[in-house]
mmCIF file of C-alpha atoms in Angstrom:
data_model
loop_
_atom_site.group_PDB
_atom_site.id
_atom_site.type_symbol
_atom_site.label_atom_id
_atom_site.label_comp_id
_atom_site.label_asym_id
_atom_site.label_seq_id
_atom_site.Cartn_x
_atom_site.Cartn_y
_atom_site.Cartn_z
ATOM 1 C CA MET D 1375 -92.556 -71.936 7.932
ATOM 2 C CA THR D 1376 -89.052 -72.788 9.003
ATOM 3 C CA ARG D 1377 -89.465 -76.304 8.525
ATOM 4 C CA ILE D 1378 -90.744 -75.807 4.773
ATOM 5 C CA THR D 1379 -87.068 -73.926 4.218
ATOM 6 C CA GLN D 1380 -85.501 -77.630 4.629
ATOM 7 C CA LEU D 1381 -86.591 -78.014 0.897
ATOM 8 C CA SER D 1382 -83.990 -75.904 -0.130
ATOM 9 C CA SER D 1383 -81.361 -78.498 0.830
ATOM 10 C CA LEU D 1384 -83.030 -81.614 -0.851
ATOM 11 C CA PRO D 1385 -81.058 -82.740 -4.055
ATOM 12 C CA THR D 1386 -82.422 -81.452 -7.057
ATOM 13 C CA THR D 1387 -82.947 -84.038 -10.053
ATOM 14 C CA THR D 1388 -79.650 -82.916 -11.713
ATOM 15 C CA GLN D 1389 -77.802 -84.086 -8.253
ATOM 16 C CA THR D 1390 -77.662 -87.991 -7.366
ATOM 17 C CA LEU D 1391 -80.686 -88.819 -4.748
ATOM 18 C CA GLU D 1392 -78.993 -91.079 -3.016
ATOM 19 C CA GLU D 1393 -78.720 -89.369 0.008
ATOM 20 C CA ALA D 1394 -82.093 -88.517 -0.067
ATOM 21 C CA PRO D 1395 -83.577 -91.183 2.254
ATOM 22 C CA ASP D 1396 -81.254 -90.441 4.796
ATOM 23 C CA TYR D 1397 -82.211 -86.906 4.873
ATOM 24 C CA LEU D 1398 -86.101 -87.257 4.720
ATOM 25 C CA SER D 1399 -86.178 -89.923 7.132
ATOM 26 C CA ARG D 1400 -85.579 -87.418 9.730
ATOM 27 C CA LEU D 1401 -88.750 -85.473 8.567
ATOM 28 C CA ALA D 1402 -92.244 -85.801 9.754
ATOM 29 C CA PRO D 1403 -94.669 -87.608 7.431
ATOM 30 C CA GLU D 1404 -96.962 -84.567 6.321
ATOM 31 C CA LEU D 1405 -93.938 -82.481 5.810
ATOM 32 C CA LEU D 1406 -92.574 -85.420 3.729
ATOM 33 C CA ALA D 1407 -95.869 -85.795 1.674
ATOM 34 C CA LYS D 1408 -95.314 -81.913 0.413
ATOM 35 C CA ILE D 1409 -91.902 -82.522 -0.690
ATOM 36 C CA ILE D 1410 -92.612 -85.346 -2.620
ATOM 37 C CA SER D 1411 -95.725 -83.171 -4.242
ATOM 38 C CA TYR D 1412 -92.587 -80.903 -5.279
ATOM 39 C CA LEU D 1413 -90.391 -83.020 -6.827
ATOM 40 C CA PRO D 1414 -91.325 -84.217 -10.607
ATOM 41 C CA GLN D 1415 -92.378 -87.540 -11.169
ATOM 42 C CA THR D 1416 -88.828 -88.296 -12.962
ATOM 43 C CA ALA D 1417 -87.531 -87.329 -9.437
ATOM 44 C CA GLN D 1418 -90.040 -89.842 -7.730
ATOM 45 C CA GLN D 1419 -89.043 -92.381 -9.709
ATOM 46 C CA GLN D 1420 -85.581 -92.228 -9.094
ATOM 47 C CA LEU D 1421 -86.160 -91.934 -5.457
ATOM 48 C CA ALA D 1422 -87.715 -95.215 -5.264
ATOM 49 C CA LEU D 1423 -84.705 -96.683 -7.514
ATOM 50 C CA THR D 1424 -82.158 -95.940 -5.405
ATOM 51 C CA CYS D 1425 -83.814 -96.390 -1.650
ATOM 52 C CA ARG D 1426 -82.968 -99.751 -0.578
ATOM 53 C CA SER D 1427 -84.663 -99.081 2.821
ATOM 54 C CA PHE D 1428 -87.692 -96.804 2.147
ATOM 55 C CA TYR D 1429 -88.029 -95.225 5.805
ATOM 56 C CA PRO D 1430 -89.200 -91.834 4.559
ATOM 57 C CA LEU D 1431 -92.653 -92.535 3.815
ATOM 58 C CA VAL D 1432 -93.133 -94.447 7.253
ATOM 59 C CA ARG D 1433 -90.908 -93.083 9.804
ATOM 60 C CA ALA D 1434 -93.841 -91.863 12.184
ATOM 61 C CA THR D 1435 -94.114 -91.235 16.248
ATOM 62 C CA SER D 1436 -96.884 -93.598 16.101
ATOM 63 C CA VAL D 1437 -99.113 -96.329 14.247
ATOM 64 C CA ALA D 1438 -102.094 -93.677 14.488
ATOM 65 C CA SER D 1439 -100.194 -90.844 13.169
ATOM 66 C CA PHE D 1440 -98.949 -93.099 10.320
ATOM 67 C CA ASN D 1441 -102.176 -94.346 9.564
ATOM 68 C CA ARG D 1442 -103.430 -90.836 9.131
ATOM 69 C CA PHE D 1443 -101.359 -89.867 6.678
ATOM 70 C CA LEU D 1444 -101.309 -92.803 4.632
ATOM 71 C CA LYS D 1445 -104.882 -92.163 4.305
ATOM 72 C CA LYS D 1446 -104.451 -88.846 3.327
ATOM 73 C CA ASN D 1447 -101.610 -89.347 0.986
ATOM 74 C CA LEU D 1448 -100.698 -92.745 -0.140
ATOM 75 C CA ASN D 1449 -103.280 -93.020 -3.190
ATOM 76 C CA THR D 1450 -101.820 -89.620 -4.775
ATOM 77 C CA LEU D 1451 -98.356 -91.189 -4.350
ATOM 78 C CA PRO D 1452 -96.583 -93.238 -7.034
ATOM 79 C CA THR D 1453 -96.471 -97.309 -7.231
ATOM 80 C CA PHE D 1454 -92.820 -98.096 -5.856
ATOM 81 C CA ALA D 1455 -92.437 -100.974 -7.438
ATOM 82 C CA ASN D 1456 -88.780 -101.369 -6.967
ATOM 83 C CA ILE D 1457 -89.246 -100.625 -3.007
ATOM 84 C CA THR D 1458 -88.362 -103.902 -1.174
ATOM 85 C CA HIS D 1459 -87.451 -102.861 2.230
ATOM 86 C CA LEU D 1460 -90.282 -101.350 4.338
ATOM 87 C CA HIS D 1461 -90.218 -100.275 8.291
ATOM 88 C CA LEU D 1462 -93.625 -99.482 9.934
ATOM 89 C CA PRO D 1463 -94.316 -98.388 13.229
ATOM 90 C CA GLU D 1464 -94.620 -101.358 15.541
ATOM 91 C CA ASP D 1465 -96.651 -100.129 18.766
ATOM 92 C CA LYS D 1466 -99.864 -101.319 17.223
ATOM 93 C CA PRO D 1467 -101.394 -103.474 14.433
ATOM 94 C CA ILE D 1468 -101.368 -101.314 11.018
ATOM 95 C CA ALA D 1469 -105.263 -100.525 10.248
ATOM 96 C CA VAL D 1470 -106.439 -103.044 7.280
ATOM 97 C CA PRO D 1471 -107.517 -100.307 5.029
ATOM 98 C CA THR D 1472 -103.985 -98.970 5.468
ATOM 99 C CA TRP D 1473 -102.945 -102.444 4.768
ATOM 100 C CA LYS D 1474 -104.693 -102.850 1.961
ATOM 101 C CA LEU D 1475 -103.076 -99.904 0.436
ATOM 102 C CA LEU D 1476 -99.280 -100.751 1.224
ATOM 103 C CA LYS D 1477 -100.134 -103.981 -0.798
ATOM 104 C CA ASN D 1478 -100.932 -101.915 -3.890
ATOM 105 C CA LYS D 1479 -98.174 -99.226 -3.359
ATOM 106 C CA PHE D 1480 -95.702 -101.601 -2.522
ATOM 107 C CA PRO D 1481 -96.022 -104.912 -4.261
ATOM 108 C CA ASN D 1482 -92.694 -106.403 -4.329
ATOM 109 C CA ILE D 1483 -91.874 -105.931 -0.872
ATOM 110 C CA ARG D 1484 -89.214 -108.902 0.608
ATOM 111 C CA ALA D 1485 -87.980 -106.865 3.861
ATOM 112 C CA LEU D 1486 -90.532 -106.095 6.053
ATOM 113 C CA ARG D 1487 -90.334 -104.296 10.219
ATOM 114 C CA CYS D 1488 -94.081 -104.495 11.146
ATOM 115 C CA VAL D 1489 -97.177 -105.671 13.078
ATOM 116 C CA PRO D 1490 -99.712 -107.314 10.648
ATOM 117 C CA PRO D 1491 -103.307 -106.215 11.309
ATOM 118 C CA THR D 1492 -104.927 -109.749 11.390
ATOM 119 C CA PRO D 1493 -103.587 -113.462 11.380
ATOM 120 C CA GLY D 1494 -103.073 -114.450 8.026
ATOM 121 C CA THR D 1495 -102.606 -111.004 6.474
ATOM 122 C CA LEU D 1496 -98.784 -111.542 5.996
ATOM 123 C CA ALA D 1497 -98.177 -114.205 3.557
ATOM 124 C CA THR D 1498 -101.274 -112.888 1.614
ATOM 125 C CA THR D 1499 -100.425 -109.245 1.262
ATOM 126 C CA PHE D 1500 -96.731 -109.782 0.708
ATOM 127 C CA PRO D 1501 -95.853 -113.189 -0.860
ATOM 128 C CA ALA D 1502 -92.354 -112.480 -2.077
ATOM 129 C CA LEU D 1503 -91.171 -111.862 1.393
ATOM 130 C CA THR D 1504 -88.121 -113.275 2.855
ATOM 131 C CA HIS D 1505 -86.857 -111.082 5.706
ATOM 132 C CA LEU D 1506 -89.233 -110.184 8.791
ATOM 133 C CA SER D 1507 -89.070 -108.316 12.255
ATOM 134 C CA THR D 1508 -92.244 -108.793 13.943
ATOM 135 C CA PRO D 1509 -93.660 -109.069 17.454
ATOM 136 C CA SER D 1510 -96.115 -111.385 16.065
ATOM 137 C CA LEU D 1511 -96.219 -115.193 15.293
ATOM 138 C CA ALA D 1512 -99.373 -115.064 13.523
ATOM 139 C CA SER D 1513 -98.914 -116.728 9.971
ATOM 140 C CA LEU D 1514 -95.575 -116.551 9.334
ATOM 141 C CA PRO D 1515 -94.932 -116.731 5.669
ATOM 142 C CA PRO D 1516 -93.261 -120.043 4.496
ATOM 143 C CA SER D 1517 -90.805 -118.064 2.074
ATOM 144 C CA LEU D 1518 -88.769 -116.913 4.916
ATOM 145 C CA ASP D 1519 -85.020 -116.592 4.857
ATOM 146 C CA HIS D 1520 -84.639 -114.426 7.744
ATOM 147 C CA LEU D 1521 -86.999 -113.573 11.240
ATOM 148 C CA HIS D 1522 -86.352 -111.307 13.904
ATOM 149 C CA LEU D 1523 -88.729 -111.605 16.983
ATOM 150 C CA GLU D 1524 -88.591 -108.997 19.923
ATOM 151 C CA ASP D 1525 -90.548 -109.485 22.585
ATOM 152 C CA PRO D 1526 -92.931 -111.792 20.517
ATOM 153 C CA THR D 1527 -96.633 -112.636 21.593
ATOM 154 C CA ASN D 1528 -97.762 -116.094 21.393
ATOM 155 C CA PHE D 1529 -94.270 -117.195 21.713
ATOM 156 C CA THR D 1530 -94.302 -120.552 23.211
ATOM 157 C CA ALA D 1531 -90.324 -121.474 23.860
ATOM 158 C CA SER D 1532 -91.061 -125.160 25.172
ATOM 159 C CA ASN D 1533 -92.765 -125.773 21.776
ATOM 160 C CA PRO D 1534 -90.320 -127.885 19.730
ATOM 161 C CA ASP D 1535 -92.843 -127.530 16.794
ATOM 162 C CA LEU D 1536 -93.269 -123.408 17.132
ATOM 163 C CA PHE D 1537 -91.215 -122.954 13.655
ATOM 164 C CA LYS D 1538 -92.278 -126.207 11.933
ATOM 165 C CA ASN D 1539 -93.953 -124.380 8.709
ATOM 166 C CA THR D 1540 -90.426 -122.420 8.241
ATOM 167 C CA SER D 1541 -88.086 -124.726 6.937
ATOM 168 C CA THR D 1542 -86.781 -122.205 4.233
ATOM 169 C CA LEU D 1543 -85.452 -120.558 7.420
ATOM 170 C CA ARG D 1544 -81.641 -119.430 7.401
ATOM 171 C CA SER D 1545 -81.149 -116.760 10.186
ATOM 172 C CA PHE D 1546 -83.328 -116.663 13.309
ATOM 173 C CA SER D 1547 -83.152 -113.612 15.909
ATOM 174 C CA LEU D 1548 -84.871 -113.418 19.007
ATOM 175 C CA LYS D 1549 -84.632 -110.871 21.706
ATOM 176 C CA ILE D 1550 -86.781 -111.452 24.866
ATOM 177 C CA SER D 1551 -87.245 -110.257 28.511
ATOM 178 C CA GLN D 1552 -86.621 -114.047 29.880
ATOM 179 C CA LEU D 1553 -86.144 -117.204 28.072
ATOM 180 C CA SER D 1554 -87.988 -120.596 29.485
ATOM 181 C CA SER D 1555 -86.667 -122.950 26.994
ATOM 182 C CA LEU D 1556 -84.625 -123.728 24.206
ATOM 183 C CA ALA D 1557 -86.913 -126.470 23.042
ATOM 184 C CA PHE D 1558 -88.246 -124.066 19.892
ATOM 185 C CA LEU D 1559 -84.757 -124.627 18.295
ATOM 186 C CA ALA D 1560 -85.562 -128.387 17.301
ATOM 187 C CA SER D 1561 -87.534 -126.543 14.398
ATOM 188 C CA LEU D 1562 -84.882 -124.442 13.291
ATOM 189 C CA GLU D 1563 -82.780 -127.303 12.347
ATOM 190 C CA ASN D 1564 -81.785 -125.274 8.833
ATOM 191 C CA VAL D 1565 -80.486 -122.235 10.322
ATOM 192 C CA THR D 1566 -76.804 -121.072 9.833
ATOM 193 C CA SER D 1567 -77.079 -117.838 12.047
ATOM 194 C CA LEU D 1568 -78.887 -117.837 15.213
ATOM 195 C CA SER D 1569 -78.928 -114.580 17.722
ATOM 196 C CA LEU D 1570 -80.316 -115.135 21.236
ATOM 197 C CA GLU D 1571 -80.567 -111.958 23.435
ATOM 198 C CA VAL D 1572 -81.872 -112.310 27.040
ATOM 199 C CA THR D 1573 -82.510 -108.782 28.788
ATOM 200 C CA ASN D 1574 -83.301 -110.208 32.107
ATOM 201 C CA SER D 1575 -80.459 -110.713 34.445
ATOM 202 C CA ALA D 1576 -82.432 -113.116 36.561
ATOM 203 C CA GLN D 1577 -82.453 -115.640 33.692
ATOM 204 C CA THR D 1578 -83.546 -118.572 34.589
ATOM 205 C CA PRO D 1579 -81.188 -122.089 33.912
ATOM 206 C CA LEU D 1580 -81.992 -123.494 30.435
ATOM 207 C CA ILE D 1581 -81.545 -127.377 29.117
ATOM 208 C CA THR D 1582 -79.098 -126.880 26.084
ATOM 209 C CA ALA D 1583 -79.991 -130.324 24.488
ATOM 210 C CA PRO D 1584 -81.814 -128.527 21.640
ATOM 211 C CA LEU D 1585 -78.663 -126.612 20.452
ATOM 212 C CA ASN D 1586 -77.180 -130.259 19.650
ATOM 213 C CA GLY D 1587 -79.807 -130.493 16.586
ATOM 214 C CA LEU D 1588 -78.400 -127.214 14.986
ATOM 215 C CA LYS D 1589 -75.883 -129.105 12.733
ATOM 216 C CA LYS D 1590 -75.779 -126.154 10.088
ATOM 217 C CA LEU D 1591 -74.980 -123.333 12.551
ATOM 218 C CA THR D 1592 -72.070 -121.193 11.763
ATOM 219 C CA THR D 1593 -72.796 -117.668 13.131
ATOM 220 C CA LEU D 1594 -73.807 -117.728 17.065
ATOM 221 C CA LYS D 1595 -74.719 -114.342 18.860
ATOM 222 C CA VAL D 1596 -75.514 -114.399 22.913
ATOM 223 C CA THR D 1597 -76.221 -111.378 24.404
ATOM 224 C CA GLY D 1598 -77.041 -111.755 28.531
ATOM 225 C CA ASN D 1599 -77.540 -113.785 31.061
ATOM 226 C CA LEU D 1600 -77.273 -117.335 28.928
ATOM 227 C CA LYS D 1601 -74.360 -119.541 30.552
ATOM 228 C CA GLU D 1602 -75.518 -122.685 29.662
ATOM 229 C CA VAL D 1603 -75.221 -121.626 26.187
ATOM 230 C CA ILE D 1604 -72.041 -120.316 26.624
ATOM 231 C CA ALA D 1605 -70.758 -123.693 28.108
ATOM 232 C CA HIS D 1606 -72.792 -125.768 24.967
ATOM 233 C CA LEU D 1607 -70.063 -124.180 23.124
ATOM 234 C CA GLN D 1608 -67.482 -127.112 23.640
ATOM 235 C CA TYR D 1609 -70.355 -129.263 21.396
ATOM 236 C CA MET D 1610 -70.271 -126.446 18.751
ATOM 237 C CA PRO D 1611 -66.897 -126.982 17.164
ATOM 238 C CA GLN D 1612 -68.407 -126.104 13.553
ATOM 239 C CA LEU D 1613 -69.022 -122.506 14.516
ATOM 240 C CA GLU D 1614 -67.116 -119.809 12.418
ATOM 241 C CA THR D 1615 -68.605 -116.676 13.929
ATOM 242 C CA LEU D 1616 -69.286 -115.937 17.704
ATOM 243 C CA VAL D 1617 -70.529 -112.783 19.389
ATOM 244 C CA LEU D 1618 -70.664 -112.717 23.314
ATOM 245 C CA GLU D 1619 -71.938 -109.581 24.493
ATOM 246 C CA HIS D 1620 -72.633 -108.594 28.007
ATOM 247 C CA PRO D 1621 -72.202 -112.295 29.587
ATOM 248 C CA SER D 1622 -73.064 -112.354 33.233
ATOM 249 C CA ALA D 1623 -70.695 -112.352 36.399
ATOM 250 C CA GLY D 1624 -68.878 -115.679 36.643
ATOM 251 C CA THR D 1625 -69.266 -116.697 32.914
ATOM 252 C CA ASP D 1626 -66.842 -119.652 32.253
ATOM 253 C CA PHE D 1627 -64.929 -119.223 28.829
ATOM 254 C CA THR D 1628 -62.838 -122.463 28.537
ATOM 255 C CA PRO D 1629 -65.780 -123.763 26.211
ATOM 256 C CA LEU D 1630 -64.443 -121.712 23.436
ATOM 257 C CA LEU D 1631 -61.451 -124.019 23.630
ATOM 258 C CA SER D 1632 -63.244 -126.192 21.411
ATOM 259 C CA LEU D 1633 -64.060 -123.637 18.654
ATOM 260 C CA LYS D 1634 -61.064 -124.670 16.619
ATOM 261 C CA ASN D 1635 -62.764 -123.624 13.292
ATOM 262 C CA LEU D 1636 -63.848 -119.965 14.510
ATOM 263 C CA LYS D 1637 -62.744 -117.310 12.258
ATOM 264 C CA ARG D 1638 -64.298 -114.012 13.811
ATOM 265 C CA LEU D 1639 -65.009 -113.463 17.336
ATOM 266 C CA ALA D 1640 -66.164 -110.749 19.560
ATOM 267 C CA ILE D 1641 -66.582 -110.526 23.575
ATOM 268 C CA LEU D 1642 -68.194 -107.213 24.718
ATOM 269 C CA ILE D 1643 -68.890 -106.051 28.135
ATOM 270 C CA SER D 1644 -67.713 -108.972 29.792
ATOM 271 C CA PRO D 1645 -67.126 -108.144 34.176
ATOM 272 C CA ASP D 1646 -64.730 -111.659 34.200
ATOM 273 C CA LEU D 1647 -62.657 -111.739 31.286
ATOM 274 C CA GLN D 1648 -59.067 -111.608 32.550
ATOM 275 C CA ASP D 1649 -56.960 -113.326 29.664
ATOM 276 C CA LEU D 1650 -57.507 -114.502 26.111
ATOM 277 C CA ALA D 1651 -55.591 -117.749 26.635
ATOM 278 C CA PHE D 1652 -58.525 -119.880 24.406
ATOM 279 C CA ILE D 1653 -57.552 -117.945 21.359
ATOM 280 C CA LYS D 1654 -54.310 -120.512 20.926
ATOM 281 C CA GLU D 1655 -56.754 -123.187 20.028
ATOM 282 C CA MET D 1656 -58.046 -121.167 17.360
ATOM 283 C CA PRO D 1657 -55.713 -121.088 14.303
ATOM 284 C CA GLU D 1658 -58.370 -119.670 11.696
ATOM 285 C CA LEU D 1659 -59.134 -116.617 13.560
ATOM 286 C CA LYS D 1660 -59.235 -113.358 11.368
ATOM 287 C CA TYR D 1661 -61.358 -111.183 13.151
ATOM 288 C CA LEU D 1662 -60.927 -110.558 16.824
ATOM 289 C CA LYS D 1663 -62.696 -107.946 19.023
ATOM 290 C CA ILE D 1664 -62.577 -107.859 22.922
ATOM 291 C CA SER D 1665 -63.907 -104.526 24.415
ATOM 292 C CA HIS D 1666 -65.486 -102.976 27.352
ATOM 293 C CA CYS D 1667 -63.598 -106.187 29.290
ATOM 294 C CA PRO D 1668 -62.493 -103.904 32.789
ATOM 295 C CA GLN D 1669 -60.360 -106.943 34.154
ATOM 296 C CA LEU D 1670 -58.770 -108.239 30.816
ATOM 297 C CA LYS D 1671 -54.778 -107.665 31.926
ATOM 298 C CA ASN D 1672 -53.021 -110.848 29.590
ATOM 299 C CA VAL D 1673 -53.304 -110.746 25.918
ATOM 300 C CA GLN D 1674 -50.158 -112.731 25.139
ATOM 301 C CA ALA D 1675 -52.120 -115.367 23.424
ATOM 302 C CA LEU D 1676 -52.302 -112.625 20.369
ATOM 303 C CA VAL D 1677 -48.655 -113.870 19.342
ATOM 304 C CA CYS D 1678 -50.507 -117.419 17.952
ATOM 305 C CA LEU D 1679 -52.736 -115.928 15.655
ATOM 306 C CA ASP D 1680 -51.077 -115.917 12.191
ATOM 307 C CA LYS D 1681 -54.098 -115.051 10.378
ATOM 308 C CA ILE D 1682 -55.372 -112.157 12.129
ATOM 309 C CA ILE D 1683 -56.298 -109.226 9.948
ATOM 310 C CA TYR D 1684 -58.341 -107.343 12.206
ATOM 311 C CA LEU D 1685 -57.974 -106.865 15.769
ATOM 312 C CA ASP D 1686 -60.054 -104.545 18.087
ATOM 313 C CA LEU D 1687 -58.902 -104.298 21.753
ATOM 314 C CA SER D 1688 -60.840 -100.970 22.758
ATOM 315 C CA HIS D 1689 -62.115 -99.840 26.373
ATOM 316 C CA ASN D 1690 -60.139 -102.726 28.183
ATOM 317 C CA PHE D 1691 -58.835 -100.584 31.009
ATOM 318 C CA GLU D 1692 -56.363 -102.412 32.528
ATOM 319 C CA LEU D 1693 -54.234 -102.960 29.291
#
């Protein structure tokens, strides 16, 4: 009963519903179903129109509870034709019956975070999909623009043809415990944005030759012990945005001297960075963030940045 009293703070139909998604996302699915049932049809439609990311319906503690919630309530809800972003639980595949209901209730999904029930269901269920976050490589839709993989299954990093059927891909993000090869990058020649994150500090050395094929790459984020990738920056002068997060001890930053077209640079949580001499060779730099670098002492090179408009030097204890 205490939780139901939260209904009093939900925006009414005479108020804006733009804040409702953030509020509803904190509620259990069962309570959410009750809330939606209290709303008039006009309010439900407005809610559907104003939610960019429809987290309220799908925020659940597990796939099992999510499936139970949908089985009980989804048929009674309206069709959300205006919803384009959907985030589903990711600990297990969604049940097939639930998956079919989702197709009917959310027919125009373009951005999806989920584990599909079986191979082949992504492309057939959501044909307009352009943004995908999933741990599964099964049957990726050919229309994808953005793909995020986190500890993916069936991921063979040494396979240069791994993404040969996703030629439309422009943005690729990978988070993995350990990366054995960069050969898979050979089939990502059209990407303009790349993020590589390794969570295991005992990362093995990598051959970086596949990076040479990323001629269109302008944005790169590197997180973790990927010294070889940072060393390869000297061969990537086309980069405009670079983020180096938690580089390992002993990282050499001199390859950054070759990034003369760089406009945005962030170096975060670096144990060895002591000076910013490399930014002298970055005449186009506009955004600079250097944070949580405990050894940083010399920032005299900042005087060379004629175009700088954003500067963040927070949490550098020696400054």
